[in-house]
XYZ file of C-alpha atoms in Angstrom:
395
model
C 19.958 -131.669 5.594
C 17.440 -128.974 6.421
C 14.182 -129.140 4.485
C 13.510 -126.024 2.447
C 10.119 -126.938 1.025
C 8.352 -124.789 -1.501
C 5.113 -125.550 0.313
C 6.193 -123.879 3.567
C 7.567 -120.950 1.608
C 4.314 -120.288 -0.235
C 2.350 -120.274 3.020
C 4.258 -117.312 4.428
C 4.005 -114.914 1.495
C 1.089 -113.337 -0.365
C 1.723 -113.102 -4.096
C -0.129 -112.408 -7.311
C -0.369 -115.735 -9.205
C -0.687 -113.831 -12.489
C 2.834 -112.442 -12.259
C 5.155 -115.417 -12.726
C 8.382 -113.502 -12.144
C 7.153 -111.868 -8.965
C 5.845 -115.221 -7.742
C 9.267 -116.764 -8.319
C 11.129 -113.919 -6.622
C 8.831 -114.069 -3.599
C 9.127 -117.859 -3.411
C 12.925 -117.702 -3.371
C 13.024 -114.986 -0.747
C 10.556 -116.878 1.432
C 12.613 -120.081 1.219
C 15.755 -118.225 2.193
C 14.085 -116.301 5.019
C 12.672 -119.508 6.468
C 16.200 -120.936 6.522
C 17.573 -117.689 7.975
C 15.087 -117.791 10.843
C 16.010 -121.413 11.588
C 19.672 -120.399 11.861
C 19.120 -117.124 13.745
C 20.487 -115.015 10.873
C 19.522 -111.361 10.483
C 20.592 -111.157 6.839
C 22.155 -113.115 4.009
C 24.972 -111.866 1.800
C 25.524 -113.705 -1.473
C 29.107 -113.214 -2.671
C 30.003 -113.956 -6.294
C 33.501 -114.034 -7.707
C 33.691 -114.093 -11.494
C 33.359 -117.887 -11.661
C 30.704 -118.656 -8.987
C 27.737 -116.369 -9.590
C 24.874 -118.739 -8.820
C 23.804 -117.300 -5.454
C 23.775 -113.670 -6.593
C 21.842 -114.737 -9.676
C 19.374 -116.609 -7.471
C 18.581 -113.338 -5.704
C 18.731 -110.986 -8.705
C 17.877 -113.100 -11.772
C 20.464 -110.981 -13.560
C 23.640 -111.883 -15.440
C 26.354 -109.751 -13.863
C 29.913 -109.316 -15.081
C 31.696 -107.631 -12.202
C 34.875 -109.123 -10.809
C 32.988 -109.205 -7.496
C 29.244 -108.869 -6.941
C 27.158 -109.154 -3.790
C 23.457 -109.300 -2.965
C 22.009 -108.657 0.483
C 18.716 -110.192 1.639
C 17.594 -108.986 5.093
C 15.224 -111.027 7.200
C 12.560 -108.317 7.034
C 13.548 -105.758 4.371
C 14.036 -105.592 0.601
C 17.024 -107.125 -1.205
C 19.826 -104.976 -2.607
C 22.807 -105.691 -4.868
C 26.328 -104.378 -5.454
C 28.880 -104.794 -8.230
C 32.379 -103.667 -9.134
C 31.177 -103.141 -12.714
C 29.171 -99.994 -13.450
C 27.441 -101.601 -16.451
C 25.854 -104.180 -14.113
C 23.709 -101.491 -12.500
C 21.592 -101.154 -15.649
C 20.323 -104.775 -15.837
C 19.829 -104.799 -12.068
C 17.562 -101.781 -12.362
C 15.724 -103.156 -15.394
C 15.159 -106.637 -13.903
C 13.861 -105.118 -10.662
C 14.402 -108.099 -8.366
C 16.291 -105.840 -5.947
C 15.351 -102.337 -4.802
C 18.766 -100.873 -5.590
C 22.068 -101.633 -7.300
C 25.176 -99.806 -6.144
C 28.744 -99.553 -7.371
C 31.560 -100.841 -5.160
C 35.241 -101.564 -5.578
C 37.592 -104.095 -4.068
C 39.072 -101.230 -2.046
C 35.724 -99.739 -1.005
C 32.895 -101.817 0.453
C 31.361 -98.832 2.246
C 27.981 -99.108 0.436
C 27.635 -102.740 1.567
C 28.746 -101.956 5.106
C 26.354 -98.997 5.364
C 23.474 -101.199 4.175
C 24.159 -103.845 6.819
C 24.656 -101.263 9.572
C 21.294 -99.687 8.737
C 19.646 -103.078 9.254
C 21.045 -103.387 12.765
C 22.071 -106.937 11.892
C 24.162 -108.848 14.435
C 24.573 -112.217 12.695
C 25.178 -112.432 8.935
C 25.322 -115.531 6.757
C 27.579 -115.252 3.703
C 27.147 -117.521 0.711
C 30.603 -118.538 -0.564
C 32.297 -117.077 2.502
C 34.992 -119.662 1.788
C 35.789 -117.888 -1.510
C 35.698 -114.339 -0.123
C 39.095 -112.671 -0.662
C 40.926 -111.736 2.513
C 40.796 -108.043 1.648
C 36.985 -108.111 1.458
C 36.626 -110.246 4.578
C 38.808 -107.894 6.590
C 36.868 -104.892 5.293
C 33.611 -106.424 6.509
C 35.088 -107.323 9.896
C 36.512 -103.869 10.497
C 33.431 -102.080 9.188
C 30.972 -104.203 11.155
C 32.384 -104.527 14.691
C 30.379 -106.892 16.838
C 28.662 -108.511 13.838
C 29.160 -112.275 13.537
C 29.956 -113.497 10.012
C 29.194 -117.167 9.329
C 29.062 -119.343 6.218
C 25.701 -119.664 4.474
C 27.042 -121.623 1.497
C 25.179 -124.802 2.456
C 22.005 -122.799 3.086
C 22.081 -121.424 -0.463
C 22.949 -124.857 -1.916
C 19.938 -126.430 -0.217
C 17.606 -123.618 -1.271
C 18.649 -123.871 -4.923
C 18.508 -127.661 -5.007
C 14.742 -127.921 -5.484
C 13.718 -126.310 -8.759
C 10.386 -124.534 -9.047
C 8.103 -124.962 -12.077
C 9.350 -121.526 -13.191
C 12.932 -122.786 -13.108
C 12.083 -126.055 -14.821
C 10.480 -124.126 -17.673
C 13.787 -122.329 -18.169
C 15.691 -125.601 -17.966
C 13.497 -127.188 -20.627
C 14.288 -124.237 -22.867
C 17.971 -124.821 -22.101
C 17.526 -128.515 -22.937
C 16.366 -127.597 -26.438
C 19.610 -125.636 -26.883
C 21.607 -128.672 -25.720
C 19.758 -130.877 -28.216
C 20.607 -128.434 -31.006
C 24.217 -128.313 -29.831
C 24.506 -132.087 -30.182
C 23.049 -132.020 -33.695
C 25.602 -129.409 -34.743
C 28.333 -131.533 -33.154
C 27.414 -134.602 -35.204
C 27.047 -132.539 -38.375
C 30.612 -131.244 -37.955
C 32.188 -134.712 -37.790
C 34.238 -135.864 -40.769
C 37.825 -136.929 -41.413
C 40.163 -133.947 -41.702
C 38.453 -131.501 -39.344
C 40.022 -130.528 -36.027
C 38.516 -130.571 -32.564
C 38.640 -126.762 -32.720
C 36.466 -126.853 -35.855
C 33.837 -128.958 -34.104
C 33.678 -126.720 -31.047
C 33.427 -123.631 -33.260
C 30.367 -125.080 -34.995
C 28.728 -125.877 -31.667
C 29.475 -122.427 -30.230
C 28.049 -120.740 -33.306
C 24.801 -122.688 -33.069
C 24.178 -122.263 -29.355
C 24.947 -118.528 -29.423
C 22.513 -118.194 -32.332
C 19.907 -119.788 -30.058
C 20.612 -117.398 -27.199
C 23.034 -119.313 -24.984
C 25.065 -117.122 -22.642
C 27.958 -119.498 -22.158
C 29.069 -123.077 -22.711
C 31.256 -125.494 -20.776
C 32.515 -128.132 -23.172
C 35.043 -130.950 -23.077
C 35.979 -133.186 -25.992
C 38.205 -136.134 -26.856
C 38.799 -137.812 -30.207
C 40.733 -140.942 -31.035
C 40.412 -144.645 -30.520
C 40.942 -146.921 -27.514
C 44.014 -144.999 -26.334
C 41.868 -142.060 -25.107
C 41.908 -141.841 -21.292
C 39.708 -138.781 -20.731
C 38.386 -135.497 -22.093
C 40.088 -132.105 -22.293
C 39.464 -128.710 -23.892
C 39.679 -128.894 -27.714
C 42.989 -129.280 -29.521
C 44.352 -129.190 -33.074
C 43.990 -132.949 -33.363
C 42.610 -133.923 -36.794
C 39.777 -136.448 -36.897
C 40.403 -139.757 -38.624
C 38.097 -142.445 -39.966
C 37.203 -144.855 -37.160
C 37.621 -142.312 -34.361
C 35.276 -142.229 -31.402
C 34.560 -138.575 -30.574
C 33.328 -137.930 -27.043
C 31.904 -134.727 -25.633
C 30.300 -133.149 -22.615
C 28.171 -130.207 -23.802
C 26.838 -127.744 -21.223
C 25.241 -124.591 -22.650
C 23.981 -121.958 -20.213
C 20.653 -120.415 -21.206
C 18.730 -117.860 -19.095
C 21.145 -118.621 -16.267
C 20.659 -122.402 -16.251
C 23.257 -124.979 -17.298
C 21.917 -128.019 -19.148
C 24.330 -130.845 -19.890
C 24.278 -133.684 -22.386
C 26.985 -136.352 -22.719
C 27.279 -138.360 -25.922
C 29.799 -140.126 -28.153
C 29.829 -140.500 -31.930
C 31.984 -142.357 -34.421
C 33.641 -141.017 -37.572
C 32.235 -143.508 -40.033
C 30.395 -146.634 -38.892
C 31.123 -147.892 -35.344
C 33.335 -150.876 -34.728
C 32.025 -153.838 -32.750
C 34.066 -152.697 -29.736
C 32.719 -149.143 -29.928
C 29.140 -150.419 -30.051
C 29.820 -152.804 -27.161
C 31.160 -149.886 -25.130
C 28.091 -147.787 -25.968
C 25.789 -150.587 -24.849
C 27.652 -150.904 -21.533
C 27.432 -147.200 -20.759
C 23.760 -147.026 -21.733
C 23.060 -149.940 -19.368
C 24.910 -148.195 -16.531
C 23.091 -144.904 -17.079
C 19.756 -146.722 -17.238
C 20.561 -148.453 -13.943
C 21.241 -145.102 -12.313
C 17.972 -143.661 -13.605
C 16.009 -146.697 -12.461
C 16.710 -146.032 -8.762
C 15.913 -142.295 -8.840
C 12.926 -141.202 -6.771
C 12.388 -138.651 -3.993
C 14.430 -139.636 -0.941
C 17.097 -141.646 -2.747
C 20.687 -140.571 -2.162
C 23.445 -139.630 -4.593
C 25.341 -142.622 -3.183
C 22.593 -145.030 -4.238
C 22.539 -143.655 -7.786
C 26.318 -144.038 -8.060
C 26.208 -147.594 -6.708
C 23.566 -148.561 -9.269
C 25.752 -147.235 -12.105
C 28.945 -148.807 -10.800
C 27.355 -152.185 -10.151
C 26.855 -152.588 -13.908
C 30.612 -152.260 -14.437
C 31.293 -154.622 -11.550
C 28.940 -157.171 -13.109
C 31.216 -157.307 -16.161
C 34.464 -157.328 -14.185
C 35.162 -153.647 -14.853
C 34.678 -152.303 -11.329
C 38.235 -150.956 -11.114
C 37.346 -148.376 -13.765
C 34.765 -146.791 -11.431
C 37.464 -145.674 -8.997
C 39.057 -142.232 -8.722
C 42.080 -143.561 -10.607
C 39.983 -143.499 -13.767
C 37.020 -141.191 -13.184
C 35.856 -138.309 -10.976
C 32.089 -138.594 -10.519
C 29.130 -140.594 -11.833
C 27.128 -137.403 -12.261
C 26.533 -134.112 -10.476
C 23.917 -131.489 -9.765
C 23.277 -128.668 -12.219
C 21.190 -125.526 -12.227
C 22.501 -122.006 -11.787
C 25.934 -123.624 -11.330
C 27.257 -126.294 -13.669
C 28.909 -128.640 -11.156
C 27.194 -128.836 -7.802
C 26.937 -131.819 -5.427
C 28.632 -134.966 -6.786
C 27.041 -138.319 -7.601
C 29.647 -140.592 -6.046
C 29.671 -143.506 -3.658
C 29.849 -142.127 -0.137
C 27.862 -138.949 -0.806
C 24.600 -139.446 1.070
C 22.958 -136.214 -0.071
C 19.214 -136.890 -0.261
C 17.620 -136.072 -3.610
C 14.217 -134.385 -3.212
C 11.544 -134.014 -5.837
C 12.548 -131.135 -8.108
C 16.302 -131.719 -7.873
C 18.126 -131.685 -11.225
C 21.334 -133.544 -11.968
C 23.101 -135.473 -14.689
C 23.676 -139.211 -14.595
C 26.840 -139.978 -16.551
C 28.939 -143.102 -15.942
C 31.786 -141.603 -18.020
C 35.079 -143.421 -17.613
C 37.810 -145.376 -19.409
C 37.520 -149.098 -20.089
C 39.724 -151.385 -22.200
C 36.780 -152.053 -24.527
C 37.082 -148.870 -26.616
C 38.816 -146.316 -24.423
C 37.114 -143.456 -22.615
C 33.380 -143.331 -23.271
C 30.877 -140.557 -22.605
C 27.148 -141.022 -22.142
C 24.612 -139.323 -19.885
C 21.528 -137.171 -19.504
C 20.328 -134.502 -17.125
C 17.186 -135.447 -15.216
C 14.738 -133.898 -12.775
C 13.477 -135.953 -9.840
C 9.706 -136.454 -10.105
C 7.178 -137.875 -7.661
C 7.539 -141.340 -9.206
C 11.073 -141.379 -10.624
C 12.813 -139.000 -12.976
C 12.309 -137.159 -16.248
C 15.048 -136.807 -18.867
C 15.195 -133.159 -19.912
C 16.781 -133.484 -23.356
C 15.107 -135.204 -26.313
C 18.264 -136.463 -28.080
C 18.182 -140.208 -28.684
C 20.062 -142.187 -26.048
C 22.482 -144.150 -28.266
C 25.804 -144.102 -30.103
C 25.815 -141.729 -33.099
C 27.835 -141.749 -36.328
C 29.064 -139.097 -38.735
C 27.221 -141.054 -41.425
C 24.036 -139.480 -39.983
C 25.105 -135.911 -40.813
C 22.375 -133.708 -42.249
C 22.539 -133.474 -46.039
C 24.988 -136.321 -46.404
């Protein structure tokens, strides 16, 4: 993997240290331009469909709602942005991370094509080229004869992987929203409420605190539960174990917390399950340091299950990943055995050994961390244990 260090980026750009936003914008552009030069690219185009906006947001620091948005970063000129939604042009202008925002349509990419032609670019890297609709790809090919279009998805992924202090400040703010989300979750638990009721309480609280969005899964029941899903009309019962994966997005950044709570006091089996999953998560955290791989973190988690004869429940038959990267996208590189992605200082990801076991059914436990010089830092402040509805505020 190419090294996109913040140190090399700061050496090639002169910035005013008193202007944090401008420092951050310049740092990002320098990182990307260093990578562009290494790959002989004349410009980068970040493409964002409605559900993968992280690269455009990285260049614009703006929440855009167009069905398709693009941002162009030349090797030696100012960045520009384009959207199919007219209302997006206002925040682009107000945020001022790009010199212009222009309206496009799926049927008319002429403003983008004119911008690239004016640059005289011959080799363009496109972030999320793999997701670019055929109609847009063909428009670029026909409008830019002789220009080579190549994927820059990995380039963007590597650039975004290391979080700056500016980004970590935003993520710590997001972590406080996740902590509040969990408190509202526990406070909503009682026999007779539905999963919908619980999610509604959480959504109300996080939106009150300024969250833009939330990805949330939930599962309630006893040892028959095999996994999590979106909420349902299922009514909570005494003795249920209620599992959730909460991921509010605040100021662009997704911050996940995974916890489980019981309706009423926990059974011995539920507590035993909680202890197992805490041990596995702790084992994953214990190996984190700069230079460790996602594979090594996953092995550390899974070895705890293997120690107790539960290794089969770490396979893809029962679970997907043992964690994953988060930042401007909520599910980036996976923490699984076989993924040898190197984790640098400043990378952020969640460690969650979530899976089914026969002990008490599917269990959810995990925390998002940032890799530090000596290990890792947990970003949320919620206690790392099994909770109970008996702890509800005011009860």
